[in-house]
mmCIF file of C-alpha atoms in Angstrom:
data_model
loop_
_atom_site.group_PDB
_atom_site.id
_atom_site.type_symbol
_atom_site.label_atom_id
_atom_site.label_comp_id
_atom_site.label_asym_id
_atom_site.label_seq_id
_atom_site.Cartn_x
_atom_site.Cartn_y
_atom_site.Cartn_z
ATOM 1 C CA MET A 1 69.232 48.739 107.486
ATOM 2 C CA ALA A 2 69.857 52.455 107.906
ATOM 3 C CA ALA A 3 67.844 55.523 108.893
ATOM 4 C CA VAL A 4 68.489 59.169 108.017
ATOM 5 C CA ALA A 5 66.959 62.021 110.017
ATOM 6 C CA HIS A 6 65.933 65.285 108.349
ATOM 7 C CA SER A 7 65.673 67.717 111.238
ATOM 8 C CA PHE A 8 64.061 70.703 109.533
ATOM 9 C CA GLY A 9 61.851 68.419 107.438
ATOM 10 C CA LYS A 10 60.661 66.549 110.568
ATOM 11 C CA SER A 11 61.070 63.190 108.871
ATOM 12 C CA ILE A 12 63.074 59.957 108.965
ATOM 13 C CA ASP A 13 63.930 58.001 105.813
ATOM 14 C CA VAL A 14 64.552 54.279 106.312
ATOM 15 C CA TYR A 15 66.650 52.274 103.848
ATOM 16 C CA ASP A 16 67.536 48.633 103.309
ATOM 17 C CA HIS A 17 70.906 49.004 101.572
ATOM 18 C CA ASP A 18 70.033 51.361 98.677
ATOM 19 C CA ILE A 19 66.292 50.654 98.728
ATOM 20 C CA HIS A 20 64.060 53.269 100.339
ATOM 21 C CA LEU A 21 61.554 51.463 102.575
ATOM 22 C CA ARG A 22 59.461 54.238 104.087
ATOM 23 C CA THR A 23 59.378 57.750 105.503
ATOM 24 C CA LEU A 24 58.401 58.432 109.113
ATOM 25 C CA ARG A 25 56.837 61.799 109.999
ATOM 26 C CA THR A 26 57.805 63.208 113.402
ATOM 27 C CA LEU A 27 55.977 65.814 115.487
ATOM 28 C CA TRP A 28 59.132 67.741 116.378
ATOM 29 C CA TYR A 29 62.620 68.197 114.975
ATOM 30 C CA PRO A 30 64.495 64.856 115.255
ATOM 31 C CA THR A 31 67.921 65.085 116.878
ATOM 32 C CA SER A 32 69.148 61.503 117.399
ATOM 33 C CA LEU A 33 68.112 57.942 116.585
ATOM 34 C CA THR A 34 69.134 54.334 117.121
ATOM 35 C CA PHE A 35 67.841 50.942 116.049
ATOM 36 C CA MET A 36 66.823 48.842 119.044
ATOM 37 C CA GLN A 37 68.693 45.682 118.106
ATOM 38 C CA ASN A 38 68.680 44.145 121.597
ATOM 39 C CA LEU A 39 64.984 44.508 122.411
ATOM 40 C CA SER A 40 63.951 41.084 121.080
ATOM 41 C CA GLY A 41 67.261 39.393 121.820
ATOM 42 C CA GLN A 42 67.471 38.322 118.170
ATOM 43 C CA GLY A 43 69.328 41.316 116.779
ATOM 44 C CA GLU A 44 66.336 42.486 114.744
ATOM 45 C CA CYS A 45 66.216 46.058 113.443
ATOM 46 C CA SER A 46 62.485 46.709 113.121
ATOM 47 C CA THR A 47 62.207 49.129 116.059
ATOM 48 C CA LEU A 48 63.626 52.640 116.081
ATOM 49 C CA ALA A 49 64.139 54.891 119.116
ATOM 50 C CA LEU A 50 64.160 58.589 118.310
ATOM 51 C CA THR A 51 64.567 61.854 120.200
ATOM 52 C CA GLU A 52 62.439 64.711 118.891
ATOM 53 C CA GLY A 53 62.058 67.899 120.847
ATOM 54 C CA CYS A 54 61.521 66.955 124.501
ATOM 55 C CA GLN A 55 60.181 63.491 123.607
ATOM 56 C CA LEU A 56 61.502 59.965 123.175
ATOM 57 C CA SER A 57 59.424 58.258 120.497
ATOM 58 C CA ILE A 58 59.453 54.567 119.563
ATOM 59 C CA TRP A 59 58.686 53.456 116.012
ATOM 60 C CA ASP A 60 57.876 49.970 114.717
ATOM 61 C CA LEU A 61 58.746 49.778 111.035
ATOM 62 C CA ARG A 62 56.284 46.904 110.577
ATOM 63 C CA MET A 63 53.339 49.021 111.749
ATOM 64 C CA ARG A 64 51.284 51.437 109.643
ATOM 65 C CA GLU A 65 48.904 52.704 112.317
ATOM 66 C CA ASN A 66 49.842 56.156 113.669
ATOM 67 C CA GLY A 67 52.533 56.324 111.031
ATOM 68 C CA GLY A 68 54.486 53.595 112.819
ATOM 69 C CA CYS A 69 54.817 55.404 116.160
ATOM 70 C CA VAL A 70 53.956 52.976 118.965
ATOM 71 C CA HIS A 71 54.975 54.907 122.071
ATOM 72 C CA ARG A 72 55.971 58.364 123.288
ATOM 73 C CA ILE A 73 57.680 59.381 126.515
ATOM 74 C CA PHE A 74 57.539 63.077 127.350
ATOM 75 C CA GLY A 75 60.394 64.838 129.089
ATOM 76 C CA SER A 76 60.450 68.286 130.651
ATOM 77 C CA VAL A 77 58.759 70.876 128.462
ATOM 78 C CA GLY A 78 61.363 73.068 126.788
ATOM 79 C CA ASP A 79 64.303 70.765 127.573
ATOM 80 C CA ILE A 80 65.294 69.351 124.197
ATOM 81 C CA LEU A 81 66.728 65.827 124.034
ATOM 82 C CA TYR A 82 69.845 65.498 121.876
ATOM 83 C CA SER A 83 70.959 61.880 122.290
ATOM 84 C CA VAL A 84 69.575 58.353 122.597
ATOM 85 C CA CYS A 85 71.431 55.045 122.930
ATOM 86 C CA GLU A 86 70.740 51.388 123.701
ATOM 87 C CA SER A 87 72.584 49.063 126.081
ATOM 88 C CA SER A 88 73.428 45.404 125.502
ATOM 89 C CA ASN A 89 70.474 44.374 127.680
ATOM 90 C CA GLY A 90 68.034 46.597 125.792
ATOM 91 C CA SER A 91 67.797 49.572 128.165
ATOM 92 C CA ILE A 92 67.360 52.954 126.494
ATOM 93 C CA ALA A 93 69.050 56.153 127.698
ATOM 94 C CA VAL A 94 68.366 59.724 126.632
ATOM 95 C CA GLY A 95 69.993 63.038 127.516
ATOM 96 C CA GLY A 96 69.832 66.652 126.489
ATOM 97 C CA ALA A 97 69.403 70.219 127.631
ATOM 98 C CA ASP A 98 68.471 69.356 131.226
ATOM 99 C CA ARG A 99 71.911 67.699 131.786
ATOM 100 C CA THR A 100 70.180 64.512 132.986
ATOM 101 C CA VAL A 101 70.589 60.931 131.763
ATOM 102 C CA SER A 102 67.228 59.129 131.889
ATOM 103 C CA VAL A 103 67.265 55.332 131.522
ATOM 104 C CA TYR A 104 64.128 53.401 130.531
ATOM 105 C CA ASP A 105 63.096 49.747 130.621
ATOM 106 C CA PRO A 106 61.649 49.049 127.132
ATOM 107 C CA ARG A 107 59.561 46.112 128.366
ATOM 108 C CA ARG A 108 57.305 48.461 130.355
ATOM 109 C CA TRP A 109 58.609 51.852 129.197
ATOM 110 C CA SER A 110 59.080 52.854 132.791
ATOM 111 C CA THR A 111 61.888 55.012 134.142
ATOM 112 C CA VAL A 112 64.646 52.920 135.699
ATOM 113 C CA SER A 113 66.870 55.773 136.852
ATOM 114 C CA ARG A 114 67.746 59.421 136.366
ATOM 115 C CA TRP A 115 71.325 60.616 136.737
ATOM 116 C CA MET A 116 70.824 64.328 137.279
ATOM 117 C CA ASN A 117 73.404 67.062 136.636
ATOM 118 C CA CYS A 118 75.956 64.524 135.398
ATOM 119 C CA SER A 119 77.304 67.040 132.880
ATOM 120 C CA LYS A 120 78.238 70.692 133.311
ATOM 121 C CA TYR A 121 76.515 71.581 130.062
ATOM 122 C CA GLU A 122 73.907 70.173 127.683
ATOM 123 C CA ILE A 123 74.365 66.484 126.855
ATOM 124 C CA THR A 124 74.942 65.862 123.164
ATOM 125 C CA ARG A 125 76.100 62.219 123.062
ATOM 126 C CA LEU A 126 75.610 59.066 125.139
ATOM 127 C CA ALA A 127 77.051 55.551 124.916
ATOM 128 C CA PHE A 128 76.695 52.593 127.274
ATOM 129 C CA SER A 129 79.893 50.816 128.299
ATOM 130 C CA SER A 130 80.526 47.464 126.607
ATOM 131 C CA PHE A 131 82.181 46.149 129.778
ATOM 132 C CA ASP A 132 79.273 46.929 132.073
ATOM 133 C CA SER A 133 75.968 48.415 130.904
ATOM 134 C CA ASP A 134 75.511 49.982 134.349
ATOM 135 C CA TYR A 135 78.120 52.516 133.199
ATOM 136 C CA ILE A 136 77.548 55.147 130.555
ATOM 137 C CA TYR A 137 79.696 57.703 128.704
ATOM 138 C CA VAL A 138 78.299 61.239 128.687
ATOM 139 C CA GLN A 139 79.534 63.959 126.338
ATOM 140 C CA GLY A 140 78.533 67.577 126.884
ATOM 141 C CA VAL A 141 78.983 70.594 124.643
ATOM 142 C CA ASP A 142 82.254 71.445 126.397
ATOM 143 C CA TYR A 143 85.529 69.476 126.192
ATOM 144 C CA GLU A 144 84.831 66.769 128.805
ATOM 145 C CA VAL A 145 83.538 63.193 128.536
ATOM 146 C CA VAL A 146 82.341 61.591 131.783
ATOM 147 C CA CYS A 147 81.904 57.879 132.475
ATOM 148 C CA GLY A 148 79.840 56.928 135.495
ATOM 149 C CA HIS A 149 77.451 54.491 137.148
ATOM 150 C CA TRP A 150 74.071 55.802 136.052
ATOM 151 C CA SER A 151 71.907 53.995 138.626
ATOM 152 C CA ASP A 152 73.991 55.262 141.562
ATOM 153 C CA GLY A 153 74.722 58.634 139.990
ATOM 154 C CA LYS A 154 78.435 58.234 140.676
ATOM 155 C CA LYS A 155 81.143 59.517 138.373
ATOM 156 C CA GLY A 156 83.840 56.950 137.574
ATOM 157 C CA PHE A 157 86.338 58.963 135.549
ATOM 158 C CA SER A 158 86.511 61.610 132.847
ATOM 159 C CA PHE A 159 88.820 62.756 130.089
ATOM 160 C CA ARG A 160 89.078 65.965 128.115
ATOM 161 C CA GLY A 161 89.930 67.229 124.690
ATOM 162 C CA ASP A 162 91.815 70.445 124.016
ATOM 163 C CA SER A 163 88.655 72.333 122.995
ATOM 164 C CA ASN A 164 84.907 71.790 122.690
ATOM 165 C CA TRP A 165 83.793 68.468 121.224
ATOM 166 C CA LEU A 166 82.250 68.542 117.765
ATOM 167 C CA GLY A 167 81.609 64.800 117.707
ATOM 168 C CA PHE A 168 82.046 61.719 119.853
ATOM 169 C CA ASN A 169 81.464 57.983 119.405
ATOM 170 C CA LYS A 170 82.275 54.546 120.842
ATOM 171 C CA CYS A 171 82.964 51.165 119.265
ATOM 172 C CA CYS A 172 79.983 48.850 119.511
ATOM 173 C CA ASP A 173 81.854 45.928 121.108
ATOM 174 C CA ARG A 174 84.591 47.557 123.203
ATOM 175 C CA ASP A 175 85.225 50.719 125.187
ATOM 176 C CA LEU A 176 87.293 52.469 122.550
ATOM 177 C CA VAL A 177 85.964 56.011 122.401
ATOM 178 C CA GLY A 178 86.946 58.836 120.114
ATOM 179 C CA GLY A 179 86.169 62.492 119.716
ATOM 180 C CA TRP A 180 86.784 65.352 117.311
ATOM 181 C CA CYS A 181 87.446 68.779 118.820
ATOM 182 C CA ASP A 182 86.837 72.297 117.603
ATOM 183 C CA SER A 183 90.610 72.713 117.267
ATOM 184 C CA GLY A 184 90.690 69.982 114.616
ATOM 185 C CA SER A 185 92.339 67.478 116.963
ATOM 186 C CA LEU A 186 91.186 63.870 117.257
ATOM 187 C CA PHE A 187 91.328 62.101 120.620
ATOM 188 C CA LEU A 188 91.071 58.361 121.280
ATOM 189 C CA ALA A 189 90.725 56.665 124.663
ATOM 190 C CA ASP A 190 91.040 52.885 125.009
ATOM 191 C CA VAL A 191 89.350 52.074 128.323
ATOM 192 C CA ILE A 192 90.314 48.743 129.909
ATOM 193 C CA LEU A 193 89.325 46.859 133.033
ATOM 194 C CA SER A 194 91.852 46.809 135.847
ATOM 195 C CA SER A 195 92.307 43.961 138.327
ATOM 196 C CA LYS A 196 89.179 45.146 140.126
ATOM 197 C CA GLU A 197 86.113 44.925 137.946
ATOM 198 C CA GLU A 198 84.614 48.123 139.245
ATOM 199 C CA ASP A 199 87.747 50.123 138.409
ATOM 200 C CA ARG A 200 88.563 51.430 134.972
ATOM 201 C CA GLU A 201 91.735 52.719 133.412
ATOM 202 C CA GLU A 202 92.308 54.969 130.472
#
């Protein structure tokens, strides 16, 4: 299953292979989305987490009431959210213009933690570590990616490109992260555990 966001059209198109299943209508311009595959523990893809404006919205593709939207969490007015990601235990993290990573428990939709000012600039990409979901990778609009312990608000390590990041992603089952810079350069970092579990090496 796949979903495509149309920012200016304020809509999400959901597909099963090449079959269009439905269109979701958002209130604000969508910026990032992810299927919540770990919420039920069965790897199902019927729930979609979406950032739109300063909100995190949750959509159940099986529901028709309210257009499929089952929950909304409002952030700071005017601070747009640009990224959402899910951890292996189902936690949801969002980040954006306020330079804060907010982590939510999807069972109660309560805030678990906020890692404030973890990036120098607006956050545009997030990814939980595959080694330990208490760690998260944070990419800002500059040339630095930070990995840190989100519940303690402690930075573990960081690495940089040679210019501002245009894109950044992480493998789903390992801490192999890659980024594309404004200079045209591609950077890869293979993060491994050292002899001490809490330490990480690049």
